[in-house]
Amino acid sequence: MNYIFEKDGNKYHSLGLTHNKKTFKRKNMPLLVNPNKKDNKKAYIRNGYVTKNIKSYSKHKDKKYKFSKSDFANVKSKIRKYKSVRKK
């Protein structure tokens, strides 16, 4: 599952969601509350960002996923950092 935060031409920029503490030997950012309310497992935002063609994403939005207020503040911070580093 990915959280899409930006559209750039024919590409989306997104953050990946996972249940794993590490991805490719790098730590993932833990979330306090799982965005999927039906899932009790610990959730994480994957380290890094995903940039792919729009056609590789599903057209269906999954509305059962929602970040808590405290988690969304951390997600927004991660997005702001990505955008500031990209502009340099």
Short mmCIF file of N, CA and C in Angstrom, two decimals:
data_model
loop_
_atom_site.label_atom_id
_atom_site.label_comp_id
_atom_site.label_asym_id
_atom_site.label_seq_id
_atom_site.Cartn_x
_atom_site.Cartn_y
_atom_site.Cartn_z
N MET A 1 0.85 -1.17 0.00
CA MET A 1 0.00 0.00 0.00
C MET A 1 0.89 1.24 0.00
N ASN A 2 0.52 2.24 -0.76
CA ASN A 2 1.26 3.49 -0.83
C ASN A 2 0.34 4.67 -0.52
N TYR A 3 0.92 5.70 0.09
CA TYR A 3 0.21 6.95 0.33
C TYR A 3 0.75 7.96 -0.69
N ILE A 4 -0.08 8.33 -1.67
CA ILE A 4 0.33 9.26 -2.72
C ILE A 4 0.20 10.68 -2.19
N PHE A 5 1.30 11.44 -2.30
CA PHE A 5 1.24 12.81 -1.78
C PHE A 5 1.47 13.86 -2.86
N GLU A 6 1.83 13.45 -4.08
CA GLU A 6 2.09 14.46 -5.10
C GLU A 6 2.02 13.85 -6.49
N LYS A 7 1.49 14.64 -7.44
CA LYS A 7 1.47 14.25 -8.85
C LYS A 7 2.42 15.19 -9.58
N ASP A 8 3.31 14.62 -10.39
CA ASP A 8 4.29 15.40 -11.13
C ASP A 8 4.28 14.90 -12.57
N GLY A 9 3.52 15.58 -13.43
CA GLY A 9 3.41 15.15 -14.82
C GLY A 9 2.73 13.80 -14.90
N ASN A 10 3.44 12.80 -15.41
CA ASN A 10 2.88 11.44 -15.53
C ASN A 10 3.33 10.53 -14.40
N LYS A 11 3.81 11.12 -13.30
CA LYS A 11 4.31 10.32 -12.19
C LYS A 11 3.66 10.73 -10.88
N TYR A 12 3.56 9.75 -9.98
CA TYR A 12 3.12 10.00 -8.61
C TYR A 12 4.33 9.86 -7.69
N HIS A 13 4.36 10.65 -6.63
CA HIS A 13 5.34 10.51 -5.56
C HIS A 13 4.55 9.98 -4.36
N SER A 14 5.08 8.93 -3.73
CA SER A 14 4.33 8.31 -2.63
C SER A 14 5.25 7.75 -1.56
N LEU A 15 4.63 7.40 -0.43
CA LEU A 15 5.30 6.74 0.68
C LEU A 15 4.69 5.35 0.84
N GLY A 16 5.53 4.37 1.10
CA GLY A 16 5.05 3.01 1.26
C GLY A 16 4.69 2.70 2.70
N LEU A 17 3.68 1.87 2.90
CA LEU A 17 3.27 1.39 4.22
C LEU A 17 3.65 -0.08 4.33
N THR A 18 4.11 -0.50 5.51
CA THR A 18 4.54 -1.87 5.70
C THR A 18 4.34 -2.30 7.15
N HIS A 19 4.51 -3.61 7.40
CA HIS A 19 4.48 -4.15 8.76
C HIS A 19 5.89 -4.46 9.26
N ASN A 20 6.89 -4.28 8.43
CA ASN A 20 8.27 -4.64 8.77
C ASN A 20 9.02 -3.49 9.42
N LYS A 21 9.83 -3.82 10.45
CA LYS A 21 10.65 -2.79 11.11
C LYS A 21 11.74 -2.27 10.19
N LYS A 22 12.25 -3.13 9.32
CA LYS A 22 13.34 -2.75 8.42
C LYS A 22 12.99 -3.15 7.00
N THR A 23 13.46 -2.35 6.05
CA THR A 23 13.35 -2.67 4.64
C THR A 23 14.72 -2.44 4.03
N PHE A 24 15.27 -3.46 3.41
CA PHE A 24 16.60 -3.39 2.82
C PHE A 24 17.64 -2.90 3.84
N LYS A 25 17.59 -3.47 5.05
CA LYS A 25 18.52 -3.19 6.14
C LYS A 25 18.44 -1.76 6.68
N ARG A 26 17.40 -1.02 6.33
CA ARG A 26 17.22 0.34 6.83
C ARG A 26 15.95 0.40 7.66
N LYS A 27 16.00 1.15 8.77
CA LYS A 27 14.84 1.25 9.66
C LYS A 27 13.70 2.03 9.00
N ASN A 28 12.49 1.59 9.26
CA ASN A 28 11.29 2.28 8.82
C ASN A 28 10.74 3.12 9.96
N MET A 29 9.97 4.16 9.63
CA MET A 29 9.41 5.05 10.64
C MET A 29 8.16 4.42 11.26
N PRO A 30 8.15 4.17 12.57
CA PRO A 30 6.98 3.54 13.20
C PRO A 30 5.80 4.50 13.30
N LEU A 31 4.61 3.94 13.17
CA LEU A 31 3.38 4.70 13.34
C LEU A 31 2.75 4.30 14.68
N LEU A 32 2.15 5.24 15.37
CA LEU A 32 1.52 4.94 16.66
C LEU A 32 0.25 4.11 16.48
N VAL A 33 -0.50 4.42 15.43
CA VAL A 33 -1.77 3.73 15.15
C VAL A 33 -1.72 3.22 13.71
N ASN A 34 -2.12 1.97 13.52
CA ASN A 34 -2.16 1.41 12.17
C ASN A 34 -3.22 2.16 11.36
N PRO A 35 -2.88 2.61 10.13
CA PRO A 35 -3.86 3.33 9.30
C PRO A 35 -5.07 2.46 8.92
N ASN A 36 -4.89 1.15 8.89
CA ASN A 36 -6.00 0.23 8.62
C ASN A 36 -6.63 -0.14 9.96
N LYS A 37 -7.83 0.34 10.21
CA LYS A 37 -8.48 0.14 11.50
C LYS A 37 -8.78 -1.33 11.81
N LYS A 38 -8.87 -2.16 10.78
CA LYS A 38 -9.18 -3.58 10.98
C LYS A 38 -7.93 -4.41 11.26
N ASP A 39 -6.76 -3.80 11.17
CA ASP A 39 -5.50 -4.51 11.36
C ASP A 39 -4.88 -4.12 12.70
N ASN A 40 -4.50 -5.11 13.50
CA ASN A 40 -3.92 -4.84 14.82
C ASN A 40 -2.40 -4.81 14.81
N LYS A 41 -1.78 -5.20 13.72
CA LYS A 41 -0.32 -5.25 13.65
C LYS A 41 0.29 -3.85 13.67
N LYS A 42 1.54 -3.78 14.10
CA LYS A 42 2.30 -2.52 14.08
C LYS A 42 2.54 -2.11 12.64
N ALA A 43 2.38 -0.83 12.33
CA ALA A 43 2.56 -0.33 10.97
C ALA A 43 3.73 0.64 10.92
N TYR A 44 4.35 0.74 9.76
CA TYR A 44 5.52 1.60 9.55
C TYR A 44 5.40 2.30 8.20
N ILE A 45 6.04 3.47 8.11
CA ILE A 45 6.24 4.14 6.83
C ILE A 45 7.61 3.71 6.34
N ARG A 46 7.67 3.21 5.12
CA ARG A 46 8.94 2.73 4.58
C ARG A 46 9.94 3.87 4.43
N ASN A 47 11.19 3.54 4.64
CA ASN A 47 12.27 4.50 4.47
C ASN A 47 12.43 4.75 2.97
N GLY A 48 12.47 6.00 2.57
CA GLY A 48 12.61 6.34 1.16
C GLY A 48 11.27 6.74 0.56
N TYR A 49 11.29 7.03 -0.72
CA TYR A 49 10.12 7.52 -1.43
C TYR A 49 9.96 6.73 -2.71
N VAL A 50 8.73 6.63 -3.18
CA VAL A 50 8.43 5.89 -4.40
C VAL A 50 8.00 6.90 -5.46
N THR A 51 8.63 6.84 -6.62
CA THR A 51 8.24 7.66 -7.76
C THR A 51 8.01 6.72 -8.93
N LYS A 52 6.75 6.62 -9.37
CA LYS A 52 6.40 5.71 -10.45
C LYS A 52 5.40 6.35 -11.38
N ASN A 53 5.27 5.74 -12.55
CA ASN A 53 4.30 6.17 -13.54
C ASN A 53 2.89 6.00 -12.98
N ILE A 54 2.00 6.91 -13.34
CA ILE A 54 0.62 6.89 -12.86
C ILE A 54 -0.07 5.58 -13.22
N LYS A 55 0.25 5.02 -14.37
CA LYS A 55 -0.41 3.79 -14.83
C LYS A 55 -0.06 2.58 -13.97
N SER A 56 1.01 2.64 -13.20
CA SER A 56 1.39 1.51 -12.35
C SER A 56 0.59 1.48 -11.05
N TYR A 57 -0.18 2.52 -10.76
CA TYR A 57 -1.02 2.58 -9.57
C TYR A 57 -2.46 2.22 -9.93
N SER A 58 -3.18 1.68 -8.98
CA SER A 58 -4.58 1.36 -9.17
C SER A 58 -5.40 2.65 -9.20
N LYS A 59 -6.48 2.65 -9.94
CA LYS A 59 -7.36 3.82 -9.96
C LYS A 59 -8.28 3.85 -8.74
N HIS A 60 -8.37 2.73 -8.04
CA HIS A 60 -9.24 2.61 -6.87
C HIS A 60 -8.56 3.17 -5.63
N LYS A 61 -9.25 4.07 -4.91
CA LYS A 61 -8.76 4.57 -3.63
C LYS A 61 -9.32 3.69 -2.52
N ASP A 62 -8.46 3.26 -1.62
CA ASP A 62 -8.89 2.45 -0.49
C ASP A 62 -9.19 3.38 0.67
N LYS A 63 -10.45 3.58 0.96
CA LYS A 63 -10.87 4.56 1.96
C LYS A 63 -10.83 4.05 3.39
N LYS A 64 -10.48 2.76 3.60
CA LYS A 64 -10.42 2.25 4.97
C LYS A 64 -9.10 2.61 5.65
N TYR A 65 -8.17 3.22 4.93
CA TYR A 65 -6.89 3.63 5.49
C TYR A 65 -6.95 5.11 5.84
N LYS A 66 -6.55 5.44 7.09
CA LYS A 66 -6.52 6.84 7.51
C LYS A 66 -5.49 6.99 8.62
N PHE A 67 -4.62 7.99 8.50
CA PHE A 67 -3.60 8.24 9.52
C PHE A 67 -4.23 8.94 10.72
N SER A 68 -3.73 8.64 11.91
CA SER A 68 -4.15 9.38 13.10
C SER A 68 -3.54 10.78 13.03
N LYS A 69 -4.04 11.70 13.83
CA LYS A 69 -3.54 13.08 13.79
C LYS A 69 -2.06 13.16 14.13
N SER A 70 -1.63 12.43 15.14
CA SER A 70 -0.22 12.47 15.54
C SER A 70 0.67 11.84 14.47
N ASP A 71 0.22 10.76 13.86
CA ASP A 71 1.00 10.12 12.80
C ASP A 71 1.04 10.99 11.54
N PHE A 72 -0.08 11.63 11.23
CA PHE A 72 -0.12 12.45 10.02
C PHE A 72 0.83 13.64 10.11
N ALA A 73 1.03 14.16 11.31
CA ALA A 73 2.00 15.24 11.49
C ALA A 73 3.42 14.75 11.12
N ASN A 74 3.77 13.53 11.51
CA ASN A 74 5.07 12.96 11.15
C ASN A 74 5.17 12.68 9.66
N VAL A 75 4.09 12.22 9.07
CA VAL A 75 4.07 11.95 7.63
C VAL A 75 4.25 13.25 6.85
N LYS A 76 3.55 14.31 7.27
CA LYS A 76 3.69 15.61 6.60
C LYS A 76 5.11 16.14 6.74
N SER A 77 5.74 15.91 7.88
CA SER A 77 7.12 16.33 8.09
C SER A 77 8.06 15.61 7.13
N LYS A 78 7.85 14.33 6.95
CA LYS A 78 8.66 13.54 6.02
C LYS A 78 8.49 14.04 4.58
N ILE A 79 7.26 14.39 4.22
CA ILE A 79 6.98 14.91 2.87
C ILE A 79 7.65 16.27 2.68
N ARG A 80 7.57 17.15 3.70
CA ARG A 80 8.21 18.47 3.60
C ARG A 80 9.71 18.33 3.44
N LYS A 81 10.31 17.39 4.16
CA LYS A 81 11.76 17.16 4.05
C LYS A 81 12.11 16.71 2.63
N TYR A 82 11.32 15.80 2.07
CA TYR A 82 11.55 15.32 0.70
C TYR A 82 11.50 16.49 -0.29
N LYS A 83 10.49 17.34 -0.16
CA LYS A 83 10.33 18.45 -1.09
C LYS A 83 11.45 19.47 -0.94
N SER A 84 11.91 19.73 0.27
CA SER A 84 12.99 20.72 0.47
C SER A 84 14.32 20.20 -0.06
N VAL A 85 14.58 18.92 0.13
CA VAL A 85 15.84 18.34 -0.37
C VAL A 85 15.81 18.27 -1.89
N ARG A 86 14.66 17.97 -2.47
CA ARG A 86 14.51 17.86 -3.92
C ARG A 86 14.77 19.21 -4.60
N LYS A 87 14.37 20.31 -3.98
CA LYS A 87 14.50 21.63 -4.59
C LYS A 87 15.93 22.15 -4.61
N LYS A 88 16.80 21.60 -3.78
CA LYS A 88 18.17 22.09 -3.70
C LYS A 88 18.99 21.69 -4.89
#
